Amino acid sequence: MDVTLSARDTQGSAQPEPPVLGRQGLSKRYCGAFEAQAEGEMLAAVGAVKGSAAYVAVERVVGTLAGRSGSFALIRRGVMQGGQQALLVTVVPDSGTGQLAGLSGVLSGALSIERRDGQHHYRFDYTLP
């Protein structure tokens, strides 16, 4: 998966002290068994201790999954403390369209991401009717 982030203006972008808040646009390209493009928005907060932060994001995904085409939305929640990361990504209920209508994700591990060789790698556990 290729990911591009673009900074957005936020209130308090010249925040003098933590927690520092930020907002970014997301543009993604998923490839492999899941071919799709995604656009979204991310809100983040960075704590006073290095390695502590959190973000939430919502993205609209359009593409092909298991030979079926359509669109759906994902919601993400990521938390990092002391360098330890926890990520939860789920398909927004009833957001599937076209041949992806009825798509649902598993609440834990719906999209598991790890970064290797400059790329994000994923496992997508899903159910289609």
PDB file of C-alpha atoms in Angstrom:
ATOM      1  CA  MET A   1       0.000   0.000   0.000  1.00  0.00           C
ATOM      2  CA  ASP A   2       1.316   3.432  -0.900  1.00  0.00           C
ATOM      3  CA  VAL A   3       0.364   6.256   1.491  1.00  0.00           C
ATOM      4  CA  THR A   4       0.590  10.010   0.901  1.00  0.00           C
ATOM      5  CA  LEU A   5      -0.140  12.506   3.685  1.00  0.00           C
ATOM      6  CA  SER A   6      -0.833  16.198   3.122  1.00  0.00           C
ATOM      7  CA  ALA A   7      -0.942  18.697   5.981  1.00  0.00           C
ATOM      8  CA  ARG A   8      -4.146  20.657   6.477  1.00  0.00           C
ATOM      9  CA  ASP A   9      -4.510  23.973   8.283  1.00  0.00           C
ATOM     10  CA  THR A  10      -5.602  23.533  11.873  1.00  0.00           C
ATOM     11  CA  GLN A  11      -6.585  25.946  14.567  1.00  0.00           C
ATOM     12  CA  GLY A  12      -3.580  26.398  16.777  1.00  0.00           C
ATOM     13  CA  SER A  13      -1.057  25.166  14.217  1.00  0.00           C
ATOM     14  CA  ALA A  14       1.535  27.222  16.100  1.00  0.00           C
ATOM     15  CA  GLN A  15       0.798  25.395  19.343  1.00  0.00           C
ATOM     16  CA  PRO A  16       3.540  26.254  21.863  1.00  0.00           C
ATOM     17  CA  GLU A  17       3.318  23.088  23.973  1.00  0.00           C
ATOM     18  CA  PRO A  18       1.906  19.549  23.946  1.00  0.00           C
ATOM     19  CA  PRO A  19      -0.476  18.119  23.242  1.00  0.00           C
ATOM     20  CA  VAL A  20       0.044  19.191  19.657  1.00  0.00           C
ATOM     21  CA  LEU A  21      -2.946  18.644  17.365  1.00  0.00           C
ATOM     22  CA  GLY A  22      -2.707  18.071  13.641  1.00  0.00           C
ATOM     23  CA  ARG A  23      -4.903  17.343  10.638  1.00  0.00           C
ATOM     24  CA  GLN A  24      -3.851  15.639   7.408  1.00  0.00           C
ATOM     25  CA  GLY A  25      -5.412  14.472   4.196  1.00  0.00           C
ATOM     26  CA  LEU A  26      -4.814  10.837   3.222  1.00  0.00           C
ATOM     27  CA  SER A  27      -4.360   9.392  -0.231  1.00  0.00           C
ATOM     28  CA  LYS A  28      -3.719   5.655  -0.508  1.00  0.00           C
ATOM     29  CA  ARG A  29      -3.308   3.007  -3.143  1.00  0.00           C
ATOM     30  CA  TYR A  30      -3.930  -0.569  -2.063  1.00  0.00           C
ATOM     31  CA  CYS A  31      -2.446  -3.279  -4.282  1.00  0.00           C
ATOM     32  CA  GLY A  32      -2.376  -7.061  -4.288  1.00  0.00           C
ATOM     33  CA  ALA A  33      -5.510  -9.157  -3.775  1.00  0.00           C
ATOM     34  CA  PHE A  34      -7.238  -5.910  -2.775  1.00  0.00           C
ATOM     35  CA  GLU A  35      -6.878  -3.265  -5.525  1.00  0.00           C
ATOM     36  CA  ALA A  36      -8.247   0.130  -4.497  1.00  0.00           C
ATOM     37  CA  GLN A  37      -7.769   3.872  -4.128  1.00  0.00           C
ATOM     38  CA  ALA A  38      -8.672   5.678  -0.919  1.00  0.00           C
ATOM     39  CA  GLU A  39      -9.036   9.297   0.177  1.00  0.00           C
ATOM     40  CA  GLY A  40      -9.598  10.432   3.728  1.00  0.00           C
ATOM     41  CA  GLU A  41      -8.921  12.719   6.662  1.00  0.00           C
ATOM     42  CA  MET A  42      -6.818  12.148   9.781  1.00  0.00           C
ATOM     43  CA  LEU A  43      -6.770  13.980  13.111  1.00  0.00           C
ATOM     44  CA  ALA A  44      -3.786  13.411  15.410  1.00  0.00           C
ATOM     45  CA  ALA A  45      -2.511  14.404  18.832  1.00  0.00           C
ATOM     46  CA  VAL A  46       1.127  14.130  19.903  1.00  0.00           C
ATOM     47  CA  GLY A  47       1.922  13.906  23.599  1.00  0.00           C
ATOM     48  CA  ALA A  48       4.745  15.460  25.592  1.00  0.00           C
ATOM     49  CA  VAL A  49       6.725  12.191  25.773  1.00  0.00           C
ATOM     50  CA  LYS A  50       8.529  11.005  22.639  1.00  0.00           C
ATOM     51  CA  GLY A  51       6.740   7.988  21.162  1.00  0.00           C
ATOM     52  CA  SER A  52       3.303   8.905  22.544  1.00  0.00           C
ATOM     53  CA  ALA A  53       0.566   9.915  20.105  1.00  0.00           C
ATOM     54  CA  ALA A  54      -2.884   8.980  18.812  1.00  0.00           C
ATOM     55  CA  TYR A  55      -4.900   9.425  15.651  1.00  0.00           C
ATOM     56  CA  VAL A  56      -8.317   8.813  14.183  1.00  0.00           C
ATOM     57  CA  ALA A  57      -9.057   8.704  10.469  1.00  0.00           C
ATOM     58  CA  VAL A  58     -11.923   8.019   8.109  1.00  0.00           C
ATOM     59  CA  GLU A  59     -11.357   7.052   4.497  1.00  0.00           C
ATOM     60  CA  ARG A  60     -13.494   6.267   1.454  1.00  0.00           C
ATOM     61  CA  VAL A  61     -12.188   3.252  -0.458  1.00  0.00           C
ATOM     62  CA  VAL A  62     -13.072   2.501  -4.108  1.00  0.00           C
ATOM     63  CA  GLY A  63     -11.837  -0.635  -5.828  1.00  0.00           C
ATOM     64  CA  THR A  64     -11.976  -4.404  -6.175  1.00  0.00           C
ATOM     65  CA  LEU A  65     -11.954  -6.992  -3.396  1.00  0.00           C
ATOM     66  CA  ALA A  66     -12.205 -10.725  -4.130  1.00  0.00           C
ATOM     67  CA  GLY A  67     -13.218  -9.922  -7.705  1.00  0.00           C
ATOM     68  CA  ARG A  68     -16.063  -7.647  -6.587  1.00  0.00           C
ATOM     69  CA  SER A  69     -16.076  -3.920  -7.245  1.00  0.00           C
ATOM     70  CA  GLY A  70     -17.600  -1.088  -5.249  1.00  0.00           C
ATOM     71  CA  SER A  71     -16.788   1.279  -2.437  1.00  0.00           C
ATOM     72  CA  PHE A  72     -16.885   1.375   1.366  1.00  0.00           C
ATOM     73  CA  ALA A  73     -15.589   3.428   4.283  1.00  0.00           C
ATOM     74  CA  LEU A  74     -12.964   2.557   6.880  1.00  0.00           C
ATOM     75  CA  ILE A  75     -12.509   4.090  10.310  1.00  0.00           C
ATOM     76  CA  ARG A  76      -9.100   3.934  12.029  1.00  0.00           C
ATOM     77  CA  ARG A  77      -7.948   4.431  15.599  1.00  0.00           C
ATOM     78  CA  GLY A  78      -4.241   4.308  16.338  1.00  0.00           C
ATOM     79  CA  VAL A  79      -2.517   4.818  19.694  1.00  0.00           C
ATOM     80  CA  MET A  80       1.199   4.765  20.444  1.00  0.00           C
ATOM     81  CA  GLN A  81       2.743   4.881  23.914  1.00  0.00           C
ATOM     82  CA  GLY A  82       6.431   4.438  24.534  1.00  0.00           C
ATOM     83  CA  GLY A  83       6.833   3.215  20.962  1.00  0.00           C
ATOM     84  CA  GLN A  84       4.232   0.436  21.425  1.00  0.00           C
ATOM     85  CA  GLN A  85       1.458   0.676  18.844  1.00  0.00           C
ATOM     86  CA  ALA A  86      -2.182  -0.399  18.860  1.00  0.00           C
ATOM     87  CA  LEU A  87      -4.240  -0.076  15.692  1.00  0.00           C
ATOM     88  CA  LEU A  88      -7.923  -0.795  15.152  1.00  0.00           C
ATOM     89  CA  VAL A  89      -9.417  -0.437  11.673  1.00  0.00           C
ATOM     90  CA  THR A  90     -12.971  -1.433  10.841  1.00  0.00           C
ATOM     91  CA  VAL A  91     -15.323  -1.224   7.897  1.00  0.00           C
ATOM     92  CA  VAL A  92     -18.023   1.356   8.641  1.00  0.00           C
ATOM     93  CA  PRO A  93     -21.265  -0.637   8.986  1.00  0.00           C
ATOM     94  CA  ASP A  94     -23.532  -0.564   5.922  1.00  0.00           C
ATOM     95  CA  SER A  95     -21.074   1.574   3.943  1.00  0.00           C
ATOM     96  CA  GLY A  96     -20.472  -0.958   1.135  1.00  0.00           C
ATOM     97  CA  THR A  97     -21.812  -0.139  -2.330  1.00  0.00           C
ATOM     98  CA  GLY A  98     -22.070  -2.010  -5.612  1.00  0.00           C
ATOM     99  CA  GLN A  99     -20.812  -5.581  -5.360  1.00  0.00           C
ATOM    100  CA  LEU A 100     -19.324  -4.749  -1.943  1.00  0.00           C
ATOM    101  CA  ALA A 101     -22.728  -4.060  -0.377  1.00  0.00           C
ATOM    102  CA  GLY A 102     -22.935  -5.919   2.920  1.00  0.00           C
ATOM    103  CA  LEU A 103     -19.148  -5.917   3.438  1.00  0.00           C
ATOM    104  CA  SER A 104     -18.170  -6.082   7.091  1.00  0.00           C
ATOM    105  CA  GLY A 105     -14.838  -6.126   8.865  1.00  0.00           C
ATOM    106  CA  VAL A 106     -13.734  -7.928  11.983  1.00  0.00           C
ATOM    107  CA  LEU A 107     -13.485  -5.506  14.907  1.00  0.00           C
ATOM    108  CA  SER A 108     -10.035  -6.724  15.920  1.00  0.00           C
ATOM    109  CA  GLY A 109      -7.585  -7.072  13.089  1.00  0.00           C
ATOM    110  CA  ALA A 110      -9.811  -5.790  10.296  1.00  0.00           C
ATOM    111  CA  LEU A 111      -6.722  -4.292   8.719  1.00  0.00           C
ATOM    112  CA  SER A 112      -3.382  -5.128  10.246  1.00  0.00           C
ATOM    113  CA  ILE A 113      -0.544  -2.969   8.931  1.00  0.00           C
ATOM    114  CA  GLU A 114       3.188  -3.315   9.279  1.00  0.00           C
ATOM    115  CA  ARG A 115       5.878  -1.247   7.623  1.00  0.00           C
ATOM    116  CA  ARG A 116       8.659  -3.172   5.795  1.00  0.00           C
ATOM    117  CA  ASP A 117      11.049  -1.958   3.137  1.00  0.00           C
ATOM    118  CA  GLY A 118       9.334   1.442   2.967  1.00  0.00           C
ATOM    119  CA  GLN A 119       5.953  -0.175   2.212  1.00  0.00           C
ATOM    120  CA  HIS A 120       2.866  -0.802   4.328  1.00  0.00           C
ATOM    121  CA  HIS A 121       1.797  -4.465   4.265  1.00  0.00           C
ATOM    122  CA  TYR A 122      -1.669  -5.513   5.356  1.00  0.00           C
ATOM    123  CA  ARG A 123      -3.992  -8.394   6.148  1.00  0.00           C
ATOM    124  CA  PHE A 124      -7.666  -7.686   5.564  1.00  0.00           C
ATOM    125  CA  ASP A 125     -10.135  -9.969   7.380  1.00  0.00           C
ATOM    126  CA  TYR A 126     -13.608  -9.406   5.980  1.00  0.00           C
ATOM    127  CA  THR A 127     -16.984 -10.979   5.321  1.00  0.00           C
ATOM    128  CA  LEU A 128     -19.075 -10.574   2.170  1.00  0.00           C
ATOM    129  CA  PRO A 129     -22.637 -11.878   1.824  1.00  0.00           C
TER     130      PRO A 129
END
